Structures are given as C-alpha cells and as structure tokens.
Coordinates of C-alpha atoms and ligand atoms in Angstrom, one line a residue:
M7 CA 105.3 84.5 78.8
A8 CA 108.7 83.1 78.1
G9 CA 107.1 81.9 74.8
T10 CA 106.5 85.4 73.5
M11 CA 110.2 86.3 73.4
L12 CA 110.7 89.0 70.8
Q13 CA 113.7 90.5 69.3
P14 CA 116.1 91.8 71.9
L15 CA 116.1 95.6 72.0
Y16 CA 119.0 97.9 72.6
K17 CA 119.1 101.6 72.6
S18 CA 121.6 102.7 70.0
L19 CA 124.0 104.5 72.4
A20 CA 124.8 108.0 71.1
S21 CA 128.5 108.7 71.4
L22 CA 128.0 111.6 73.8
E23 CA 126.2 109.6 76.4
P24 CA 128.1 108.4 79.5
E25 CA 128.8 104.7 79.9
P26 CA 126.1 102.8 81.8
Q27 CA 126.7 102.6 85.5
L28 CA 126.3 98.8 85.3
I29 CA 128.2 97.4 82.4
D30 CA 128.9 93.7 83.1
Y31 CA 125.9 92.2 84.9
A32 CA 127.7 88.9 85.7
S33 CA 130.7 90.5 87.3
A34 CA 128.6 93.1 89.1
R35 CA 126.8 90.3 90.7
A36 CA 129.8 88.2 91.5
G37 CA 131.7 91.1 93.0
F38 CA 128.8 92.5 95.0
S39 CA 128.7 93.0 98.7
W40 CA 126.1 95.0 100.7
A41 CA 129.0 96.2 102.9
A42 CA 130.6 97.9 99.9
A43 CA 127.2 99.4 98.9
R44 CA 126.9 100.7 102.5
A45 CA 130.4 102.1 102.3
E46 CA 129.3 104.4 99.5
L47 CA 127.1 106.3 101.9
A48 CA 128.4 109.2 104.0
G49 CA 127.0 107.8 107.3
L50 CA 126.9 109.6 110.6
P51 CA 129.2 109.4 113.6
D52 CA 129.1 106.2 115.7
G53 CA 127.5 104.2 113.0
G54 CA 124.4 106.3 112.7
L55 CA 122.5 106.6 109.4
N56 CA 119.8 108.9 108.2
I57 CA 118.0 108.9 104.8
A58 CA 117.6 112.6 104.6
W59 CA 121.2 113.3 105.5
E60 CA 122.3 110.9 102.7
A61 CA 119.8 112.5 100.2
V62 CA 120.5 116.2 100.9
D63 CA 123.1 117.3 103.4
R64 CA 125.7 114.9 102.1
Q65 CA 125.4 116.6 98.7
V66 CA 125.8 120.0 100.3
N67 CA 128.8 118.9 102.4
E68 CA 130.4 117.5 99.3
G69 CA 130.2 120.8 97.5
R70 CA 127.0 120.3 95.5
G71 CA 124.9 122.8 97.5
D72 CA 124.2 125.1 94.6
A73 CA 123.1 122.2 92.3
L74 CA 119.4 122.0 91.7
A75 CA 117.6 119.4 93.9
L76 CA 114.2 120.2 92.4
I77 CA 112.5 121.8 89.4
W78 CA 108.9 122.2 90.4
L79 CA 106.3 122.7 87.7
G80 CA 103.0 124.1 89.0
K81 CA 99.6 123.3 87.5
T82 CA 99.2 126.9 86.3
G83 CA 102.5 127.3 84.6
E84 CA 104.7 128.3 87.5
R85 CA 108.2 127.0 87.6
R86 CA 110.5 127.0 90.7
E87 CA 114.0 125.9 91.2
I88 CA 115.3 124.7 94.6
S89 CA 118.9 124.0 95.3
Y90 CA 120.3 121.3 97.5
A91 CA 121.4 123.9 100.0
E92 CA 117.9 125.5 100.1
L93 CA 116.4 122.1 100.6
A94 CA 118.8 121.3 103.4
R95 CA 117.9 124.5 105.2
A96 CA 114.1 124.2 104.7
S97 CA 114.2 120.6 106.0
N98 CA 116.3 121.7 109.0
R99 CA 113.6 124.2 109.8
F100 CA 110.9 121.5 109.6
A101 CA 113.0 119.2 111.8
N102 CA 113.5 122.0 114.3
L103 CA 109.8 122.7 114.3
L104 CA 109.0 119.0 115.0
E105 CA 111.4 119.0 117.9
R106 CA 109.9 122.2 119.3
S107 CA 106.5 120.6 119.1
G108 CA 107.8 117.6 121.1
L109 CA 107.8 115.2 118.2
G110 CA 110.8 112.9 117.6
K111 CA 111.9 109.3 117.4
G112 CA 109.2 107.0 115.9
D113 CA 106.4 109.6 115.9
R114 CA 104.4 109.5 112.7
V115 CA 104.1 112.6 110.5
C116 CA 101.7 112.4 107.6
V117 CA 101.3 114.4 104.5
L118 CA 98.1 114.8 102.5
A119 CA 99.0 117.1 99.6
G120 CA 99.5 117.0 95.9
R121 CA 103.0 117.2 94.3
V122 CA 104.3 120.4 96.0
P123 CA 107.7 121.3 97.3
E124 CA 106.4 121.4 100.9
L125 CA 105.9 117.6 100.6
L126 CA 109.7 117.2 100.1
V127 CA 110.5 119.5 103.0
T128 CA 108.1 117.5 105.3
A129 CA 109.5 114.2 104.2
L130 CA 113.1 115.1 104.7
G131 CA 112.6 117.2 107.8
S132 CA 110.7 114.3 109.5
L133 CA 113.5 111.9 108.7
K134 CA 116.1 114.3 110.1
A135 CA 114.1 114.6 113.3
G136 CA 113.9 110.8 113.6
A137 CA 110.1 110.8 113.0
V138 CA 108.4 108.3 110.6
F139 CA 107.2 109.9 107.3
C140 CA 103.9 108.6 106.0
P141 CA 102.5 110.0 102.7
L142 CA 98.7 109.8 102.0
F143 CA 97.5 110.2 98.5
S144 CA 95.8 113.5 98.1
A145 CA 92.8 112.3 96.1
F146 CA 91.7 110.0 98.9
G147 CA 88.2 110.7 100.3
P148 CA 87.6 111.3 104.1
D149 CA 87.2 107.7 104.9
P150 CA 90.5 106.3 103.7
I151 CA 92.2 109.3 105.2
R152 CA 90.6 108.7 108.6
V153 CA 91.5 105.0 108.5
R154 CA 95.2 105.7 107.6
L155 CA 95.6 108.6 110.1
A156 CA 94.2 106.4 112.8
K157 CA 96.2 103.3 111.9
S158 CA 99.4 105.2 111.6
Q159 CA 98.6 107.1 114.9
A160 CA 99.8 110.3 113.2
R161 CA 100.7 113.1 115.6
L162 CA 101.2 115.8 112.9
L163 CA 99.7 116.3 109.5
V164 CA 100.8 118.6 106.7
T165 CA 98.1 119.4 104.2
T166 CA 96.5 122.2 102.2
A167 CA 93.7 124.5 103.3
L168 CA 91.3 123.0 100.8
L169 CA 92.0 119.4 101.6
Y170 CA 91.8 120.2 105.3
Q171 CA 88.4 121.9 105.1
R172 CA 86.9 119.2 102.8
K173 CA 88.4 116.1 104.2
V174 CA 90.1 116.4 107.6
Q175 CA 88.5 119.0 109.7
A176 CA 85.4 117.0 110.4
L177 CA 87.5 114.0 111.4
R178 CA 89.5 115.7 114.1
G179 CA 87.2 114.4 116.9
D180 CA 87.9 110.8 115.8
L181 CA 91.6 111.3 115.8
P182 CA 92.7 112.1 119.3
E183 CA 96.4 111.4 118.5
L184 CA 96.5 114.0 115.8
E185 CA 97.8 117.0 117.7
R186 CA 98.8 119.4 115.0
V187 CA 97.8 120.2 111.4
L188 CA 100.0 122.5 109.3
L189 CA 98.6 124.1 106.1
T190 CA 100.9 124.7 103.2
D191 CA 98.8 127.6 102.0
G192 CA 96.7 128.9 104.9
G193 CA 96.5 129.1 108.6
G194 CA 93.4 130.9 109.6
E195 CA 91.4 127.6 109.8
T196 CA 90.3 126.3 113.2
G197 CA 92.7 123.9 114.6
A198 CA 95.4 124.4 112.0
D199 CA 98.6 126.5 111.6
S200 CA 100.5 128.0 108.8
F201 CA 103.3 125.7 107.6
H202 CA 105.3 128.6 106.2
A203 CA 104.8 131.0 109.1
L204 CA 106.0 128.4 111.6
L205 CA 109.0 127.4 109.5
E206 CA 110.0 131.0 109.1
A207 CA 110.3 131.2 112.9
E208 CA 112.7 128.2 113.1
A209 CA 116.5 128.2 112.6
D210 CA 117.7 126.8 109.3
H211 CA 120.5 124.8 110.8
R212 CA 120.8 122.0 113.2
P213 CA 123.2 119.3 114.3
A214 CA 123.5 116.1 112.3
P215 CA 120.7 113.6 112.9
R216 CA 121.1 111.0 115.6
T217 CA 119.1 108.2 114.0
R218 CA 120.4 104.6 113.9
P219 CA 120.2 102.3 110.8
E220 CA 117.4 100.2 112.3
D221 CA 115.3 103.2 113.4
S222 CA 111.9 103.4 111.6
A223 CA 111.8 105.9 108.9
L224 CA 109.0 105.4 106.4
L225 CA 105.5 104.0 106.6
H226 CA 103.9 103.2 103.2
F227 CA 100.4 101.8 102.7
T228 CA 100.2 99.3 99.8
S229 CA 98.1 100.1 96.7
G230 CA 95.1 97.9 97.8
T231 CA 95.0 96.0 94.5
T232 CA 94.3 92.7 96.1
G233 CA 92.5 93.8 99.3
T234 CA 92.7 96.1 102.3
P235 CA 95.9 98.2 102.1
K236 CA 98.7 97.1 104.5
G237 CA 101.0 99.5 106.2
A238 CA 104.7 98.5 105.5
L239 CA 107.3 99.9 107.8
H240 CA 110.9 100.7 106.6
V241 CA 114.0 101.8 108.4
H242 CA 116.9 104.2 107.6
E243 CA 119.1 101.4 106.4
A244 CA 116.8 101.2 103.3
V245 CA 118.8 104.2 101.8
V246 CA 121.6 101.8 101.0
A247 CA 119.3 100.1 98.5
H248 CA 117.7 103.4 97.3
R249 CA 121.1 104.8 96.4
L250 CA 122.4 101.6 94.9
T251 CA 119.3 101.0 92.7
G252 CA 119.2 104.6 91.7
R253 CA 122.7 104.2 90.3
L254 CA 122.7 100.6 88.9
V255 CA 119.2 100.4 87.6
L256 CA 118.1 104.0 86.9
D257 CA 121.6 104.8 85.8
L258 CA 121.5 108.1 87.8
R259 CA 124.5 110.3 88.3
P260 CA 125.0 113.8 89.7
G261 CA 123.4 116.6 87.7
D262 CA 121.0 114.3 85.8
R263 CA 117.5 115.7 85.2
Y264 CA 115.2 113.0 86.5
W265 CA 111.5 112.7 86.3
C266 CA 109.5 110.1 88.3
T267 CA 105.9 110.4 87.4
A268 CA 104.6 108.4 90.4
D269 CA 102.8 110.4 93.1
P270 CA 104.6 110.6 96.4
G271 CA 101.4 109.2 98.0
W272 CA 102.8 105.8 97.0
V273 CA 106.1 104.1 97.7
T274 CA 107.5 104.7 94.2
G275 CA 107.0 108.4 94.5
V276 CA 109.0 108.5 97.7
S277 CA 111.7 105.8 97.2
Y278 CA 112.3 106.9 93.5
G279 CA 110.5 110.3 93.4
I280 CA 112.7 111.7 96.3
I281 CA 115.2 109.5 98.0
A282 CA 117.1 107.5 95.3
P283 CA 117.6 110.4 92.9
L284 CA 118.7 112.9 95.6
A285 CA 121.0 110.3 97.1
N286 CA 122.6 110.2 93.7
G287 CA 122.9 114.0 93.3
A288 CA 120.2 114.2 90.5
T289 CA 117.8 117.0 89.9
L290 CA 114.1 116.1 90.4
V291 CA 111.5 117.3 88.0
M292 CA 108.2 117.3 89.8
D293 CA 105.0 118.1 87.9
E294 CA 102.0 119.2 90.0
A295 CA 99.5 118.6 87.1
E296 CA 97.6 115.5 86.2
F297 CA 98.5 113.3 83.2
D298 CA 98.3 115.0 79.9
A299 CA 100.1 113.5 76.9
R300 CA 101.0 116.8 75.3
R301 CA 102.2 118.3 78.6
W302 CA 104.3 115.3 79.3
Y303 CA 106.1 115.4 76.0
A304 CA 106.7 119.1 76.4
I305 CA 108.2 118.5 79.9
L306 CA 110.5 115.8 78.7
E307 CA 111.7 118.1 75.9
R308 CA 111.8 121.4 77.7
E309 CA 113.3 120.2 81.0
R310 CA 115.8 118.1 79.0
V311 CA 114.9 115.0 81.1
N312 CA 117.7 112.4 81.1
V313 CA 116.1 109.6 83.1
W314 CA 112.4 109.0 83.2
Y315 CA 110.6 106.5 85.5
T316 CA 106.9 105.9 84.9
A317 CA 104.2 103.2 85.0
P318 CA 102.5 100.9 82.5
T319 CA 99.2 102.7 82.9
A320 CA 100.9 106.0 81.8
V321 CA 102.5 104.2 78.9
R322 CA 99.1 102.9 77.8
M323 CA 97.7 106.3 78.1
L324 CA 100.5 107.8 75.9
M325 CA 99.9 105.0 73.4
K326 CA 96.2 105.8 73.4
A327 CA 96.9 109.5 72.7
G328 CA 98.7 108.4 69.6
A329 CA 102.2 108.8 68.3
D330 CA 101.4 112.1 66.6
A331 CA 101.4 113.9 69.9
A332 CA 105.0 112.9 70.3
R333 CA 106.2 113.6 66.8
S334 CA 107.2 117.2 66.9
H335 CA 109.3 116.8 70.1
D336 CA 113.0 116.4 70.6
F337 CA 113.8 113.7 73.2
G338 CA 117.5 113.9 72.6
A339 CA 118.3 114.3 76.3
L340 CA 116.6 111.1 77.3
R341 CA 119.1 108.4 78.2
F342 CA 117.0 105.9 80.1
M343 CA 113.4 105.1 80.5
A344 CA 111.9 102.7 83.0
S345 CA 108.6 101.5 84.3
V346 CA 107.1 99.9 87.4
G347 CA 103.9 99.0 89.1
E348 CA 102.2 96.5 86.8
P349 CA 103.4 94.2 84.1
L350 CA 104.7 96.2 81.2
N351 CA 103.0 94.9 78.0
P352 CA 105.5 94.0 75.3
E353 CA 103.4 96.3 73.0
G354 CA 104.4 99.2 75.2
V355 CA 108.1 98.3 75.0
L356 CA 108.0 98.2 71.2
W357 CA 106.0 101.3 70.9
A358 CA 108.6 103.2 72.9
Q359 CA 111.3 101.9 70.6
A360 CA 109.4 103.5 67.7
V361 CA 108.6 106.8 69.4
F362 CA 111.7 107.4 71.6
G363 CA 114.2 105.3 69.8
Q364 CA 114.7 103.3 73.0
P365 CA 112.6 100.8 75.0
F366 CA 111.0 101.1 78.4
H367 CA 112.9 99.1 80.9
D368 CA 110.6 97.1 83.2
T369 CA 111.4 96.9 86.9
W370 CA 109.7 94.9 89.5
W371 CA 109.4 95.6 93.2
Q372 CA 106.8 96.1 95.9
T373 CA 106.0 98.4 98.8
E374 CA 107.4 95.6 101.0
T375 CA 110.7 95.2 99.2
G376 CA 111.3 99.0 99.5
A377 CA 113.5 99.2 96.4
I378 CA 113.8 97.7 92.9
M379 CA 114.6 94.0 93.1
I380 CA 114.4 92.8 89.4
A381 CA 115.2 95.0 86.5
N382 CA 116.2 95.5 82.9
Y383 CA 119.5 97.4 82.9
R384 CA 120.6 100.0 80.5
S385 CA 123.5 98.0 79.3
Q386 CA 121.6 94.8 78.8
E387 CA 119.2 93.6 76.1
V388 CA 115.6 94.1 76.9
R389 CA 113.4 91.1 76.5
P390 CA 109.9 92.7 76.0
G391 CA 107.5 91.2 78.5
S392 CA 110.2 90.2 81.0
M393 CA 110.8 92.0 84.2
G394 CA 114.5 91.5 83.8
R395 CA 117.1 90.1 86.2
P396 CA 117.7 90.4 89.9
L397 CA 119.7 93.3 91.3
P398 CA 123.3 92.5 92.2
G399 CA 123.0 91.5 95.9
I400 CA 119.5 90.1 95.4
E401 CA 118.9 86.4 95.0
A402 CA 115.5 85.8 93.4
A403 CA 113.9 82.4 92.8
I404 CA 110.6 80.7 92.0
V405 CA 109.4 78.6 94.8
R406 CA 106.4 76.5 95.8
R407 CA 105.2 76.7 99.4
R408 CA 104.9 73.4 101.2
P409 CA 102.1 72.5 103.5
D410 CA 104.6 72.4 106.4
G411 CA 105.3 76.0 106.0
G412 CA 108.6 75.6 104.0
A413 CA 109.3 76.5 100.4
D414 CA 110.9 74.5 97.6
R415 CA 112.8 76.1 94.8
L416 CA 111.7 75.4 91.2
G417 CA 113.7 75.2 88.0
P418 CA 113.6 77.3 84.8
D419 CA 110.2 77.7 83.1
Q420 CA 108.3 76.3 86.1
E421 CA 105.6 78.5 87.4
G422 CA 105.5 79.4 91.1
E423 CA 105.8 82.2 93.6
L424 CA 108.4 84.8 93.2
A425 CA 110.7 84.8 96.3
L426 CA 113.7 86.7 97.4
R427 CA 116.4 85.5 99.8
A428 CA 115.9 87.5 103.0
A429 CA 117.2 90.0 104.0
W430 CA 118.4 93.2 102.3
P431 CA 118.5 96.8 103.5
S432 CA 115.1 98.0 102.2
L433 CA 113.1 94.9 103.1
F434 CA 110.2 96.0 105.3
R435 CA 110.5 95.4 109.0
A436 CA 106.8 95.1 109.8
Y437 CA 103.2 95.3 108.7
L438 CA 101.7 97.8 111.0
H439 CA 99.6 96.1 113.7
D440 CA 99.8 92.8 111.9
E441 CA 102.7 90.7 113.1
A442 CA 101.0 87.4 112.0
R443 CA 100.6 88.5 108.4
Y444 CA 104.3 89.7 108.3
R445 CA 105.4 86.3 109.5
Q446 CA 103.4 84.6 106.7
C447 CA 105.5 86.4 104.1
F448 CA 108.6 84.3 105.1
A449 CA 109.5 80.6 104.6
D450 CA 112.8 78.8 104.8
G451 CA 114.7 82.1 104.6
W452 CA 112.8 83.4 101.6
Y453 CA 110.6 86.5 101.4
L454 CA 107.5 85.4 99.4
S455 CA 106.1 88.1 97.3
G456 CA 102.6 86.7 96.5
D457 CA 103.3 87.2 92.8
L458 CA 103.5 84.2 90.4
A459 CA 106.3 84.2 87.9
T460 CA 108.7 82.0 86.0
H461 CA 112.4 82.5 85.1
D462 CA 114.1 81.3 82.0
A463 CA 117.5 79.6 81.7
D464 CA 119.2 83.0 81.4
G465 CA 117.8 84.2 84.7
Y466 CA 115.2 86.6 83.2
F467 CA 112.0 86.7 85.3
W468 CA 108.6 86.7 83.6
F469 CA 105.5 87.9 85.5
V470 CA 102.5 85.5 85.4
G471 CA 100.1 87.2 87.8
R472 CA 99.3 87.9 91.4
S473 CA 98.4 84.7 93.1
D474 CA 94.9 86.1 93.7
D475 CA 94.4 86.9 90.0
V476 CA 95.5 83.7 88.4
I477 CA 92.9 81.8 86.5
K478 CA 92.5 78.0 86.6
T479 CA 90.9 76.8 83.4
S480 CA 90.7 73.2 82.2
G481 CA 93.7 72.2 84.2
H482 CA 95.8 75.2 83.0
L483 CA 97.0 78.1 85.2
I484 CA 96.8 81.3 83.3
G485 CA 98.0 84.7 84.3
P486 CA 95.7 87.5 83.1
F487 CA 98.7 89.6 82.0
E488 CA 99.5 87.2 79.1
V489 CA 95.9 87.4 77.8
E490 CA 95.7 91.2 78.3
S491 CA 99.0 91.7 76.4
A492 CA 97.8 89.7 73.5
L493 CA 94.6 91.8 73.3
L494 CA 96.6 95.0 73.5
E495 CA 98.4 94.0 70.3
H496 CA 95.1 94.6 68.4
P497 CA 95.0 98.2 67.0
A498 CA 91.5 98.9 68.4
V499 CA 92.4 98.0 72.0
A500 CA 93.5 100.7 74.5
E501 CA 93.3 98.6 77.7
A502 CA 92.2 95.1 78.8
G503 CA 91.4 93.4 82.1
V504 CA 91.0 89.7 82.3
I505 CA 89.4 87.5 85.0
G506 CA 88.3 84.0 85.5
I507 CA 84.6 83.3 86.1
P508 CA 83.4 80.0 87.5
D509 CA 82.3 77.3 85.0
P510 CA 81.0 73.8 85.8
V511 CA 83.1 72.1 83.1
A512 CA 86.4 74.1 82.9
G513 CA 86.6 75.2 86.5
E514 CA 86.9 78.8 85.3
I515 CA 86.6 80.4 81.9
I516 CA 88.4 83.5 80.8
K517 CA 86.5 86.7 80.4
A518 CA 88.0 89.9 79.1
F519 CA 86.9 93.5 79.6
V520 CA 88.2 95.8 76.9
A521 CA 88.3 99.5 76.6
L522 CA 88.7 100.8 73.0
K523 CA 90.9 103.5 71.5
P524 CA 89.0 106.8 70.8
D525 CA 88.4 106.1 67.1
H526 CA 86.9 102.6 67.6
A527 CA 83.3 101.7 68.6
P528 CA 82.1 98.5 70.2
S529 CA 80.2 96.2 67.9
E530 CA 79.4 92.5 67.8
R531 CA 81.8 92.1 64.8
L532 CA 84.6 93.7 66.7
R533 CA 83.9 91.5 69.7
K534 CA 84.2 88.3 67.6
E535 CA 87.2 89.7 65.9
L536 CA 89.0 90.3 69.2
I537 CA 88.2 86.8 70.5
G538 CA 89.5 85.4 67.2
F539 CA 92.5 87.6 67.4
A540 CA 93.3 86.3 70.9
R541 CA 92.7 82.7 69.8
T542 CA 95.3 82.9 67.0
R543 CA 97.8 84.3 69.3
L544 CA 97.2 82.4 72.5
G545 CA 95.4 79.2 71.4
P546 CA 91.8 78.3 72.3
A547 CA 92.7 77.2 75.9
V548 CA 94.1 80.5 76.9
A549 CA 92.0 82.9 74.8
P550 CA 89.0 84.6 76.4
R551 CA 85.7 82.9 75.9
E552 CA 83.7 86.0 76.8
L553 CA 84.5 89.6 76.1
D554 CA 82.7 92.8 77.2
F555 CA 83.4 96.3 76.1
V556 CA 83.8 98.9 78.9
D557 CA 84.5 102.6 78.8
D558 CA 87.2 102.3 81.5
L559 CA 88.7 99.6 83.6
P560 CA 88.5 100.0 87.4
K561 CA 92.0 101.0 88.7
T562 CA 93.7 101.8 91.9
R563 CA 94.7 105.3 92.4
S564 CA 98.3 104.3 91.6
G565 CA 97.0 103.1 88.2
K566 CA 96.8 99.3 88.5
I567 CA 93.9 97.4 87.1
M568 CA 91.7 96.1 89.9
R569 CA 90.8 92.7 88.6
R570 CA 89.2 91.7 92.0
L571 CA 86.6 94.4 91.4
L572 CA 85.9 93.3 87.8
R573 CA 85.4 89.8 89.2
A574 CA 83.2 91.0 92.1
R575 CA 81.0 93.1 89.7
E576 CA 80.7 90.2 87.3
L577 CA 79.7 87.7 89.9
G578 CA 77.6 90.1 92.0
L579 CA 79.9 89.6 95.0
P580 CA 80.7 92.3 97.7
A581 CA 83.2 94.8 96.2
G582 CA 85.5 94.7 99.2
D583 CA 87.9 97.5 100.2
L584 CA 87.5 100.3 97.7
S585 CA 89.5 102.9 99.5
T586 CA 92.1 103.0 96.8
L587 CA 89.8 102.8 93.8
E588 CA 90.4 105.6 91.3
G589 CA 87.3 107.8 91.0
A590 CA 85.8 106.9 94.4
D591 CA 85.1 110.0 96.4
E592 CA 85.9 112.1 93.4
A593 CA 83.2 114.5 94.4
N594 CA 85.2 115.2 97.5
A595 CA 88.6 115.3 95.9
Ligands
ATP622 P1 98.2 95.3 97.7 O1 99.4 94.6 98.2 O2 97.5 96.2 98.7 O3 97.2 94.4 97.0 P2 99.8 96.2 95.5 O4 100.5 94.9 95.7 O5 99.4 96.6 94.2 O6 98.6 96.3 96.5 P3 102.2 97.7 95.6 O7 103.2 97.3 96.7 O8 102.1 99.2 95.3 O9 100.8 97.3 96.1 O10 102.5 97.0 94.3 C1 103.4 95.9 94.2 C2 102.8 94.9 93.2 O11 102.7 95.5 91.9 C3 103.7 93.7 92.9 O12 103.5 92.7 93.9 C4 103.2 93.2 91.6 O13 102.0 92.5 91.7 C5 102.9 94.5 90.9 N1 104.1 95.0 90.1 C6 105.0 95.9 90.4 N2 105.9 96.0 89.4 C7 105.6 95.1 88.5 C8 106.1 94.6 87.2 N3 107.2 95.2 86.7 N4 105.5 93.6 86.6 C9 104.4 93.0 87.1 N5 103.9 93.4 88.2 C10 104.4 94.4 88.9
MG623 MG1 101.0 93.8 97.3

C-alpha cells in the first residue's frame, strides 16, 4: 500500500478550535513515560485503581458532577440526559445490589441489551464492585449467547424482557452458574427480576472501590472474523491507556460531545464508547437506533458532535447513501473524525474530506490490545490508506517469526507481522480457558498481532491483511485490502471482498466479490470493465482474475467483511464458526 500514497490531508483548523492535544509527535514520544500517564489518574488509596472510579466518580469529585455524561437518543425519538453525578449514583446502586447478591471480585456480569443507559450503569456498577463486566451483542441468537454465558461462567445477566423470553429463558437449564437475571423493562417473567425495582431499593452511595490495578475488569469476545471468537481478559490498569488514547488520539477534553457508533457488545463500544470518553470528562452521545444515513447526519448536526469515532463499514454505507444526504447539514461542531475495525479505504478518507471538510483518521488496535495502538493524529498529516503511527509509549515493528519461536525485526517496506513490544497497561492478560493460545501470541518480548503490515521510512504503518486472508499468487503475497480499495475507486462499486482460490499454476488466483451501488446493475460488460479497471490500477499480477456480483458481502456483526466465509462458500468447504455472522439468527433477533 505504501505505493498508493496520495496527497497528505489536513483539516483546515478553524480559529475557534482548541489546539490539538498532541502537537509534536516526536517530542511526545521522546518525553513519554507510562508512569506519567498513570499519574494523570486519580487512583485510590494504597495504590488501588478502578476503571469506573476514574470514569465517573473522579469527575464528580473534581466538580463536574452536573456535567452531562450521557445524551441518550431512543429509537422512537426519546431523548434523555444523564449527568455524571446521576451516573455515579446509579452505578453505586448497581454495585450495592451485586454485593447484596453475594457477587464481587472476579465474578462475571454479562449484559445482553441494545444501546440503553442501563448498559452503562451495569458496566460501571460491576467494575465498582470488583466484578468482571462482559458485554454480549444483543442481536446474537440463542446459541452464541449460550456459548458465551457458559464460557464466561456468568453469575448475573442484565437483559430486556423480550431478549430474555426469546433467547435466554430456555437456556437456563444449561447454565447452572447463572444465578440471577435482571430485566431493564420487566420483572414478571419466571426466574427474572426487575432491574429498576431492585436498584430503587439500594443506597445510591458507597465507599470507594477496593480493586487493585491487576484485578480483572473486562472480558471481551473477539469479533470472530478469522475463527471461533476468543475471550480476552483485561484488568483495571487498562484505564491508563483508555484515558491517554482518548486524549492524545481522539483529542477529547472535558465537555466535548462525543459519539462512538460502535455497539457496546464489542470492545470498541466499551473502551471508546464508555471508558475513554468518560475518563476524559466528555459527554457521550448514544443512539439506540440502527444505522440510517439521514438520522446519523441529523444527530451529528443537532447534538453538535465534536468528536466522532466510527468504522469503515459505516463510512462505506454513508458513501453508498450518496453525498446529497449530507449536503443540507451543518457539521461545524465536528473537530475530529476517526475510524477503526477494518482497513479504511483511501476512497473513504478522500470522500470525508469532500463531505465534511476533514479526513477520517484511521486507528488500529484489537480486542487483545485493549486500546488504540497505531493512529493518525489530529495535528499530523493523514496519509490515506495508512493506519498512522504508534501511540507514544508504544513500540511497533514488523517482524518475521522464526521456526525456533523467536521473531526477527524487518526494515521499512518489508512485509511481515505487525508486532508491539510487550507490555502496556491495556494489553490483555489472558485468553479465557486458553493459556496455550495466549502464549503463542508472544515471541522475544513482542506481542504478535496476527495482522500483516509494512511500515515506511517515516514510521507510518500500512495494513496488508490478516495472516489468514493473505493471498499467495505467482510468488507474490497480496493483501485483499489493496485490491478491494482499488475496486472501490470505481463509481459503481459499493463494497468489495477479495479472496484467493487455489490454482494449479499460480498457487492461488484472486477472486473478487462486488456489491454495486443502488443505481448500478450487474452485467457482463461491467464485470469486464471492473477487472480492466483493477488491472490498470494494480497491474495484472495483483488484479482479480475472476469477479462475481453479490447483493451483500458476509460480515461480522461488528461490520467486518468475513473473507473466510466467502472462501468457504466458493470452495464448498465447511463454513466454520458463524456465531458472529451478521444476519444469522435474525429471525430470533
Ligand atoms: P477474531 O480475532 O475473532 O478473528 P477480529 O480480529 O476481527 O476477530 P477484533 O479484535 O474486533 O476481532 O478486531 C481486531 C482486528 O481488526 C485487527 O487484528 C485487524 O485485523 C482489524 N483492524 C482493526 N482496525 C484496523 C485498521 N485500522 N486497519 C486494518 N485492520 C484493522
Ligand atoms: Mg483478532
């Protein structure tokens, strides 16, 4: 990808905007220490640390209790405001309830709900009580729910009456460890209690938490893009990295209106949908409704969103909806826009520049890393197609694993596995019930990400592909992202997924699956045109040899293209773990 360097993009900084939180990258790196980042936190007596305390109570204790922690937008037009003081009290009640129920240190509390305020209260209250918070995506069907509840050994679940009746009630017999179920909007159901009635009965104050930095805090299941989802365990110390990246990367400051569109069922929706913004005193905007381009533009304008964190799949959907939908809106409050989860196609960065007058800033991280590791910063040039540069405090490199279990560092423009020097505060501490797999992630002091990338001489990292998705054709190693991005530059293409299929001569040949924009229809002519278009951009060795039109690409519920499923379907192989496939179990959702 380093070859596709386009013009650097800057946002023209309006004079009223505050200076970026990170101005000089080189000196921020040189002068960085994790101890200093840690010292920015309030902390607890005797060296204790608690994520929820840093996120909420700290703000209240420092005089920001009346500031808004949350603006909640309901599906049906409702709008609620919740202050930091109210959130502190509600989460105290939840923590008190857990204690009264005999739950505490290390016990798992799961949530299965849409984007509702009770989710925040449960997350923060669980953390205060020393329990481990584990979100489950609300559109999961009964089977993925059962597997995750069983794997996490959840003792308590917060959900809604509808989700309980449809998906959980029948599983209770298989889940002996699940003692209690609380319903955010009911309570008459067999085996479940009312969340609100129980919280009402609890005191809204409690002593400071007693958690230690290395106590377990969060359990996140990965997206399942490459296989069966893994449970990654994080500790309270992670909040050092949440707060730091919220400030340095997302450029957050107290009072900012901040919208993270990720669902809290995934790591982004918790680390950056809840913790990082609250730990920086920002106001969360949380929208209960599903994606809708017009609704999103209206929210950005009406709520005067300053900082917006979204995903490439959403960017592609906005592009598909057309620039007209955005035209009548005033995005004057928007100061910073960022994206995560998948490679951000250069086309998306450039489109944003035209529609919003500023680029999306790509950021890279994983469930395992717990926080943003590589980013494009507000004060720096954006190189479209690049993930940016490592966070101050993070050493990133491209390495090649050796057969003896070690890892060798590679130089600029050499393709290899993206690795990070261990350790940092938000690095995961375990894969649940899979110590061997956890150990395989480390070599010679590096954490190995499983993603392939390169870096250029200026230290910008360029994503190539997941090691599982990379295509080997006629002696070349090709990342699907590069091919997909080239196809996306064609005006008819809305989305593209690219895989390798076995070929006796070339090893693998490249095949593309393309979904068209609404006003374009598949035809043999267009198929040839797209292959030709890719050839002129990429050269014959890298361009797809075959191309099929599809209505939609298979995606994970967090919006990532599932290339392994495209491959399995193409080759008639078993589909593998489909628990996180978007649209699966929709009848039950
Ligand atoms: P699983 O590990 O179960 O296969 P997953 O890796 O998709 O699922 P997550 O932890 O949610 O689960 O996603 C992290 C991965 O997402 C990264 O390893 C990377 O492949 C991809 N990713 C995230 N951000 C970016 C980015 N900015 N550019 C390219 N890829 C990204
Ligand atoms: Mg992964």
